[in-house]
Amino acid sequence: MCWRHSPPSPHPRRSPHARSDGVRMNGGVPSLAAALLSAVCYATAAVAQERTAASGRKPTGGLWTLALVLQAAGAGLHAVALRYGSLTVVQALGALTLVLALPLHAALGRRRVRAREWRGAGLTVLGLVTLLLSTAPPGTERALSGAELVLLAAITAAAALALTRLPWGADLSVLRALRFATAAGAAFGIASCLTQGLAVHLAAQGLGAAVADPMLLVAAGCTGVLAIAGMMWSQEAYRGGLGVALAAVTLANPLVAGCVGVLLLGEGFRGGSVGLAVALAGALAAGRGVVVLSRPTPSAGRTHRVPGPRPASPAVAD
């Protein structure tokens, strides 16, 4: 939600953006397929991360490696989907990650998805899709400069680090998971904004964009740092369980990116104040879904543990 397509140029020579738009108009099927495959990759990666966290092992084994590979594949497919399709539609389809991950996680645990989990996932996805579809593109396209992209990355990193360092909920797995998942979602969302901002400059100027604005190289480095940080923070969040962590990441990612679009890139809401009300209702529904998923769920002989003091052992009478 950080960058919108520009209209075709009225001049005989079409701009790179206009040529890109022409490809998008004819690329609905490739975009849809890539977006769906991306959601599958992200969902499987999330389950692999949660299983690694639940095992208590450090994130260095085979499951962690699988999660890294799937995350990279998901990111690549997401980029392809954005290349050929509508940003709003692609972001909305990304919410399917939560819907796909729940049954996969349940199948590996040899259980059925609980009705409460479906209800929470449904509220989150419905609210998120409503929020995304209520936004409108700006009248004219504006790309952030390299310096602005770097500043945006720095502010996000500082806020996310502060969020992960808060003492609030330090010993409560659900609250801790929410803090780290929100930080991860913010990191992923801004990384997407940086990626799209860089793509705009490259489409317009090619590799010469880095020469014209060296800060774009710094922004590219920041993109990688945020992506890695988001991966690590999400791994920590999954120690509190799959549902609440993945729902929070899925919600925070486009929500943060959408704030950038509205505040910095001139995006608005369809129908003015009515669209704003619809967007707020969607955000509330999505937040309610996260709350539903955050309620403790009995696991089959397994608990998610987080660092903290152990309770004292009861005294044994002689």
Short mmCIF file of C-alpha atoms in Angstrom, two decimals:
data_model
loop_
_atom_site.label_atom_id
_atom_site.label_comp_id
_atom_site.label_asym_id
_atom_site.label_seq_id
_atom_site.Cartn_x
_atom_site.Cartn_y
_atom_site.Cartn_z
CA MET A 1 0.00 0.00 0.00
CA CYS A 2 3.05 2.19 -0.33
CA TRP A 3 3.08 2.81 -4.06
CA ARG A 4 0.41 3.09 -6.67
CA HIS A 5 0.55 2.72 -10.41
CA SER A 6 0.70 5.91 -12.46
CA PRO A 7 -1.72 6.46 -15.35
CA PRO A 8 -0.46 5.95 -18.91
CA SER A 9 1.47 8.92 -20.26
CA PRO A 10 -0.45 11.05 -22.80
CA HIS A 11 2.76 11.58 -24.78
CA PRO A 12 3.74 9.36 -27.71
CA ARG A 13 6.69 7.99 -25.78
CA ARG A 14 5.37 6.08 -22.79
CA SER A 15 7.15 6.21 -19.47
CA PRO A 16 8.57 3.10 -17.76
CA HIS A 17 5.66 3.28 -15.30
CA ALA A 18 3.13 3.32 -18.14
CA ARG A 19 4.75 0.33 -19.80
CA SER A 20 4.68 -1.43 -16.47
CA ASP A 21 0.98 -0.65 -16.13
CA GLY A 22 0.34 -2.22 -19.52
CA VAL A 23 1.99 -5.41 -18.36
CA ARG A 24 -0.09 -5.36 -15.17
CA MET A 25 -3.35 -5.02 -17.10
CA ASN A 26 -2.57 -8.23 -18.99
CA GLY A 27 -0.98 -10.11 -16.10
CA GLY A 28 -3.93 -10.89 -13.85
CA VAL A 29 -3.49 -14.67 -13.95
CA PRO A 30 0.30 -14.66 -13.30
CA SER A 31 -0.22 -12.17 -10.48
CA LEU A 32 -2.97 -14.24 -8.88
CA ALA A 33 -0.95 -17.45 -9.15
CA ALA A 34 2.18 -15.83 -7.72
CA ALA A 35 0.22 -14.26 -4.85
CA LEU A 36 -1.40 -17.57 -3.92
CA LEU A 37 1.90 -19.47 -4.10
CA SER A 38 3.49 -16.74 -2.00
CA ALA A 39 0.81 -17.20 0.67
CA VAL A 40 1.46 -20.96 0.67
CA CYS A 41 5.20 -20.39 1.12
CA TYR A 42 4.69 -17.88 3.92
CA ALA A 43 2.18 -20.14 5.69
CA THR A 44 4.49 -23.16 5.54
CA ALA A 45 7.42 -21.04 6.71
CA ALA A 46 5.37 -19.79 9.66
CA VAL A 47 4.51 -23.34 10.71
CA ALA A 48 8.17 -24.37 10.40
CA GLN A 49 9.19 -21.41 12.56
CA GLU A 50 6.55 -22.23 15.18
CA ARG A 51 7.63 -25.87 15.31
CA THR A 52 11.23 -24.78 15.78
CA ALA A 53 10.22 -22.43 18.59
CA ALA A 54 8.05 -25.08 20.26
CA SER A 55 10.92 -27.58 20.26
CA GLY A 56 13.02 -25.24 22.38
CA ARG A 57 15.98 -25.59 20.03
CA LYS A 58 17.96 -22.67 18.66
CA PRO A 59 16.91 -21.54 15.16
CA THR A 60 19.74 -23.31 13.37
CA GLY A 61 18.34 -26.70 12.41
CA GLY A 62 16.64 -28.11 9.35
CA LEU A 63 13.23 -26.60 10.08
CA TRP A 64 14.77 -23.15 10.49
CA THR A 65 16.63 -23.54 7.20
CA LEU A 66 13.40 -24.64 5.53
CA ALA A 67 11.66 -21.57 6.95
CA LEU A 68 14.38 -19.30 5.55
CA VAL A 69 14.12 -20.87 2.09
CA LEU A 70 10.33 -20.62 2.11
CA GLN A 71 10.43 -17.01 3.31
CA ALA A 72 12.80 -16.13 0.47
CA ALA A 73 10.60 -17.95 -2.05
CA GLY A 74 7.51 -16.22 -0.68
CA ALA A 75 9.18 -12.82 -0.95
CA GLY A 76 10.21 -13.50 -4.54
CA LEU A 77 6.73 -14.63 -5.53
CA HIS A 78 5.23 -11.63 -3.74
CA ALA A 79 7.47 -9.34 -5.79
CA VAL A 80 6.34 -11.08 -9.00
CA ALA A 81 2.70 -10.66 -7.97
CA LEU A 82 3.23 -6.95 -7.36
CA ARG A 83 5.02 -6.64 -10.71
CA TYR A 84 1.99 -7.89 -12.65
CA GLY A 85 -0.99 -7.10 -10.43
CA SER A 86 -2.76 -4.60 -8.23
CA LEU A 87 -1.01 -3.83 -4.96
CA THR A 88 -4.27 -3.79 -3.00
CA VAL A 89 -5.41 -7.17 -4.34
CA VAL A 90 -2.00 -8.77 -3.79
CA GLN A 91 -1.83 -7.49 -0.21
CA ALA A 92 -5.35 -8.74 0.44
CA LEU A 93 -4.47 -12.21 -0.88
CA GLY A 94 -1.49 -12.19 1.47
CA ALA A 95 -3.98 -12.48 4.34
CA LEU A 96 -4.64 -16.05 3.17
CA THR A 97 -1.35 -16.95 4.88
CA LEU A 98 -3.19 -17.14 8.20
CA VAL A 99 -6.03 -19.24 6.77
CA LEU A 100 -3.58 -21.71 5.20
CA ALA A 101 -1.25 -21.95 8.20
CA LEU A 102 -3.91 -22.95 10.74
CA PRO A 103 -5.00 -26.25 9.10
CA LEU A 104 -1.41 -27.12 8.22
CA HIS A 105 -0.33 -26.59 11.82
CA ALA A 106 -3.30 -28.60 13.08
CA ALA A 107 -2.57 -31.46 10.68
CA LEU A 108 1.02 -31.70 11.87
CA GLY A 109 -0.27 -31.78 15.45
CA ARG A 110 -2.82 -34.46 14.50
CA ARG A 111 -5.81 -32.43 15.57
CA ARG A 112 -8.61 -30.40 14.04
CA VAL A 113 -8.64 -26.63 13.79
CA ARG A 114 -10.79 -25.36 16.65
CA ALA A 115 -13.89 -23.28 15.93
CA ARG A 116 -12.40 -20.38 17.90
CA GLU A 117 -9.29 -20.44 15.72
CA TRP A 118 -11.37 -20.30 12.54
CA ARG A 119 -13.42 -17.47 14.03
CA GLY A 120 -10.35 -15.46 14.95
CA ALA A 121 -8.71 -16.07 11.59
CA GLY A 122 -11.91 -15.15 9.76
CA LEU A 123 -12.27 -11.88 11.65
CA THR A 124 -8.63 -10.99 11.04
CA VAL A 125 -8.74 -11.75 7.31
CA LEU A 126 -12.14 -10.11 6.75
CA GLY A 127 -11.11 -6.99 8.63
CA LEU A 128 -7.79 -6.77 6.84
CA VAL A 129 -9.32 -7.19 3.38
CA THR A 130 -11.97 -4.57 4.21
CA LEU A 131 -9.27 -2.18 5.36
CA LEU A 132 -7.17 -2.69 2.24
CA LEU A 133 -10.04 -2.40 -0.22
CA SER A 134 -11.26 0.84 1.37
CA THR A 135 -8.08 2.70 0.42
CA ALA A 136 -7.76 4.74 -2.77
CA PRO A 137 -4.64 5.58 -4.81
CA PRO A 138 -3.30 9.14 -4.85
CA GLY A 139 -4.10 11.47 -7.73
CA THR A 140 -0.44 11.64 -8.71
CA GLU A 141 2.36 9.20 -8.02
CA ARG A 142 5.08 10.22 -5.60
CA ALA A 143 8.18 8.17 -4.89
CA LEU A 144 10.15 8.72 -1.70
CA SER A 145 13.75 9.82 -2.17
CA GLY A 146 16.66 7.71 -0.98
CA ALA A 147 17.12 9.86 2.12
CA GLU A 148 13.42 9.60 2.95
CA LEU A 149 13.52 5.83 2.57
CA VAL A 150 16.52 5.57 4.89
CA LEU A 151 14.86 7.84 7.46
CA LEU A 152 11.71 5.73 7.31
CA ALA A 153 13.75 2.58 7.90
CA ALA A 154 15.60 4.15 10.83
CA ILE A 155 12.38 5.29 12.53
CA THR A 156 10.84 1.85 12.07
CA ALA A 157 13.90 0.07 13.43
CA ALA A 158 14.01 2.32 16.50
CA ALA A 159 10.30 1.87 17.22
CA ALA A 160 10.47 -1.91 16.73
CA LEU A 161 13.52 -2.24 18.96
CA ALA A 162 11.79 -0.21 21.67
CA LEU A 163 8.72 -2.44 21.36
CA THR A 164 10.75 -5.63 21.79
CA ARG A 165 12.55 -4.19 24.82
CA LEU A 166 9.44 -3.18 26.74
CA PRO A 167 9.13 -4.92 30.13
CA TRP A 168 5.35 -5.19 29.65
CA GLY A 169 4.35 -8.83 29.34
CA ALA A 170 7.94 -10.05 29.64
CA ASP A 171 6.90 -13.29 31.36
CA LEU A 172 3.53 -13.78 29.63
CA SER A 173 3.86 -15.71 26.39
CA VAL A 174 0.83 -14.16 24.64
CA LEU A 175 1.68 -10.53 25.42
CA ARG A 176 5.31 -11.13 24.59
CA ALA A 177 4.32 -12.78 21.32
CA LEU A 178 2.16 -9.78 20.43
CA ARG A 179 5.04 -7.36 21.02
CA PHE A 180 7.52 -9.29 18.91
CA ALA A 181 4.95 -10.09 16.20
CA THR A 182 3.99 -6.43 15.90
CA ALA A 183 7.65 -5.47 15.58
CA ALA A 184 8.15 -8.17 12.94
CA GLY A 185 5.08 -7.08 10.98
CA ALA A 186 6.24 -3.46 11.04
CA ALA A 187 9.69 -4.48 9.81
CA PHE A 188 8.22 -6.56 6.98
CA GLY A 189 5.78 -3.81 6.02
CA ILE A 190 8.43 -1.10 5.79
CA ALA A 191 10.77 -3.48 3.97
CA SER A 192 8.03 -3.85 1.35
CA CYS A 193 7.71 -0.06 1.14
CA LEU A 194 11.46 0.28 0.62
CA THR A 195 11.45 -2.45 -2.01
CA GLN A 196 8.68 -0.76 -3.97
CA GLY A 197 10.27 2.66 -3.59
CA LEU A 198 13.54 1.31 -4.97
CA ALA A 199 11.65 -0.38 -7.81
CA VAL A 200 10.12 2.95 -8.84
CA HIS A 201 13.55 4.59 -9.07
CA LEU A 202 15.05 1.64 -10.95
CA ALA A 203 12.15 1.54 -13.41
CA ALA A 204 12.57 5.25 -14.15
CA GLN A 205 16.38 5.52 -14.24
CA GLY A 206 17.79 2.01 -14.26
CA LEU A 207 21.04 1.42 -12.39
CA GLY A 208 21.83 5.09 -12.88
CA ALA A 209 19.39 5.80 -10.05
CA ALA A 210 22.06 4.76 -7.54
CA VAL A 211 24.50 7.21 -9.11
CA ALA A 212 21.98 10.04 -9.03
CA ASP A 213 21.02 9.27 -5.42
CA PRO A 214 23.62 7.19 -3.50
CA MET A 215 21.25 6.99 -0.52
CA LEU A 216 19.28 4.45 -2.54
CA LEU A 217 22.12 1.99 -1.93
CA VAL A 218 21.80 2.62 1.80
CA ALA A 219 18.05 2.11 1.51
CA ALA A 220 18.67 -1.22 -0.22
CA GLY A 221 20.87 -2.29 2.68
CA CYS A 222 18.21 -1.18 5.16
CA THR A 223 15.69 -3.34 3.33
CA GLY A 224 17.79 -6.44 3.94
CA VAL A 225 18.39 -5.54 7.59
CA LEU A 226 14.67 -5.04 8.24
CA ALA A 227 13.79 -8.31 6.52
CA ILE A 228 16.30 -10.25 8.63
CA ALA A 229 15.20 -8.49 11.83
CA GLY A 230 11.57 -9.26 11.02
CA MET A 231 12.45 -12.92 10.57
CA MET A 232 14.19 -13.07 13.96
CA TRP A 233 11.43 -11.18 15.78
CA SER A 234 8.74 -13.37 14.26
CA GLN A 235 10.69 -16.44 15.35
CA GLU A 236 10.63 -15.12 18.91
CA ALA A 237 6.92 -14.35 18.61
CA TYR A 238 6.11 -17.93 17.60
CA ARG A 239 7.22 -19.09 21.03
CA GLY A 240 3.82 -17.83 22.19
CA GLY A 241 1.93 -19.96 19.67
CA LEU A 242 1.18 -19.85 15.95
CA GLY A 243 -2.27 -18.24 15.82
CA VAL A 244 -1.72 -15.03 17.75
CA ALA A 245 1.79 -14.44 16.36
CA LEU A 246 0.90 -14.99 12.72
CA ALA A 247 -2.32 -12.97 13.03
CA ALA A 248 -0.43 -10.03 14.54
CA VAL A 249 2.27 -10.18 11.85
CA THR A 250 -0.34 -10.50 9.09
CA LEU A 251 -2.21 -7.47 10.44
CA ALA A 252 0.75 -5.23 11.32
CA ASN A 253 2.50 -5.69 7.97
CA PRO A 254 -0.06 -4.04 5.63
CA LEU A 255 -1.33 -1.73 8.37
CA VAL A 256 2.09 -0.11 8.80
CA ALA A 257 2.59 0.01 5.03
CA GLY A 258 -0.85 1.58 4.67
CA CYS A 259 0.02 4.30 7.17
CA VAL A 260 3.03 5.18 5.03
CA GLY A 261 0.81 5.35 1.96
CA VAL A 262 -1.75 7.63 3.62
CA LEU A 263 0.65 9.87 5.54
CA LEU A 264 3.52 10.17 3.05
CA LEU A 265 2.30 9.20 -0.41
CA GLY A 266 -1.06 10.92 -0.59
CA GLU A 267 -3.28 7.85 -0.51
CA GLY A 268 -6.81 8.28 0.78
CA PHE A 269 -10.02 6.35 1.35
CA ARG A 270 -12.72 5.53 -1.17
CA GLY A 271 -15.79 7.65 -0.49
CA GLY A 272 -14.01 10.07 1.82
CA SER A 273 -15.29 9.94 5.39
CA VAL A 274 -17.43 6.89 4.61
CA GLY A 275 -14.37 5.02 3.38
CA LEU A 276 -12.47 6.07 6.49
CA ALA A 277 -15.27 4.69 8.68
CA VAL A 278 -15.21 1.41 6.74
CA ALA A 279 -11.43 1.22 7.13
CA LEU A 280 -11.69 1.79 10.88
CA ALA A 281 -14.37 -0.89 11.14
CA GLY A 282 -12.10 -3.28 9.25
CA ALA A 283 -9.19 -2.48 11.55
CA LEU A 284 -11.36 -3.09 14.62
CA ALA A 285 -12.59 -6.42 13.24
CA ALA A 286 -9.03 -7.51 12.45
CA GLY A 287 -7.89 -6.48 15.92
CA ARG A 288 -10.76 -8.44 17.44
CA GLY A 289 -9.64 -11.48 15.48
CA VAL A 290 -6.14 -11.19 16.94
CA VAL A 291 -7.64 -10.98 20.45
CA VAL A 292 -9.70 -14.12 19.81
CA LEU A 293 -6.62 -15.98 18.62
CA SER A 294 -4.62 -14.77 21.61
CA ARG A 295 -6.75 -16.69 24.08
CA PRO A 296 -4.90 -19.69 25.51
CA THR A 297 -5.41 -22.89 23.57
CA PRO A 298 -4.64 -26.22 25.24
CA SER A 299 -1.95 -27.99 23.27
CA ALA A 300 -1.50 -31.68 22.98
CA GLY A 301 1.13 -32.28 25.58
CA ARG A 302 3.20 -29.25 24.62
CA THR A 303 3.57 -25.78 26.06
CA HIS A 304 5.32 -22.71 24.74
CA ARG A 305 7.87 -21.42 27.19
CA VAL A 306 9.51 -18.04 27.29
CA PRO A 307 12.54 -16.86 29.25
CA GLY A 308 11.77 -15.91 32.81
CA PRO A 309 12.17 -17.00 36.41
CA ARG A 310 10.95 -20.47 37.18
CA PRO A 311 8.41 -20.90 39.99
CA ALA A 312 9.78 -22.24 43.22
CA SER A 313 9.36 -25.95 43.80
CA PRO A 314 6.85 -26.84 46.52
CA ALA A 315 8.32 -27.95 49.78
CA VAL A 316 8.21 -31.67 50.44
CA ALA A 317 7.29 -32.74 53.93
CA ASP A 318 9.69 -35.10 55.66
#
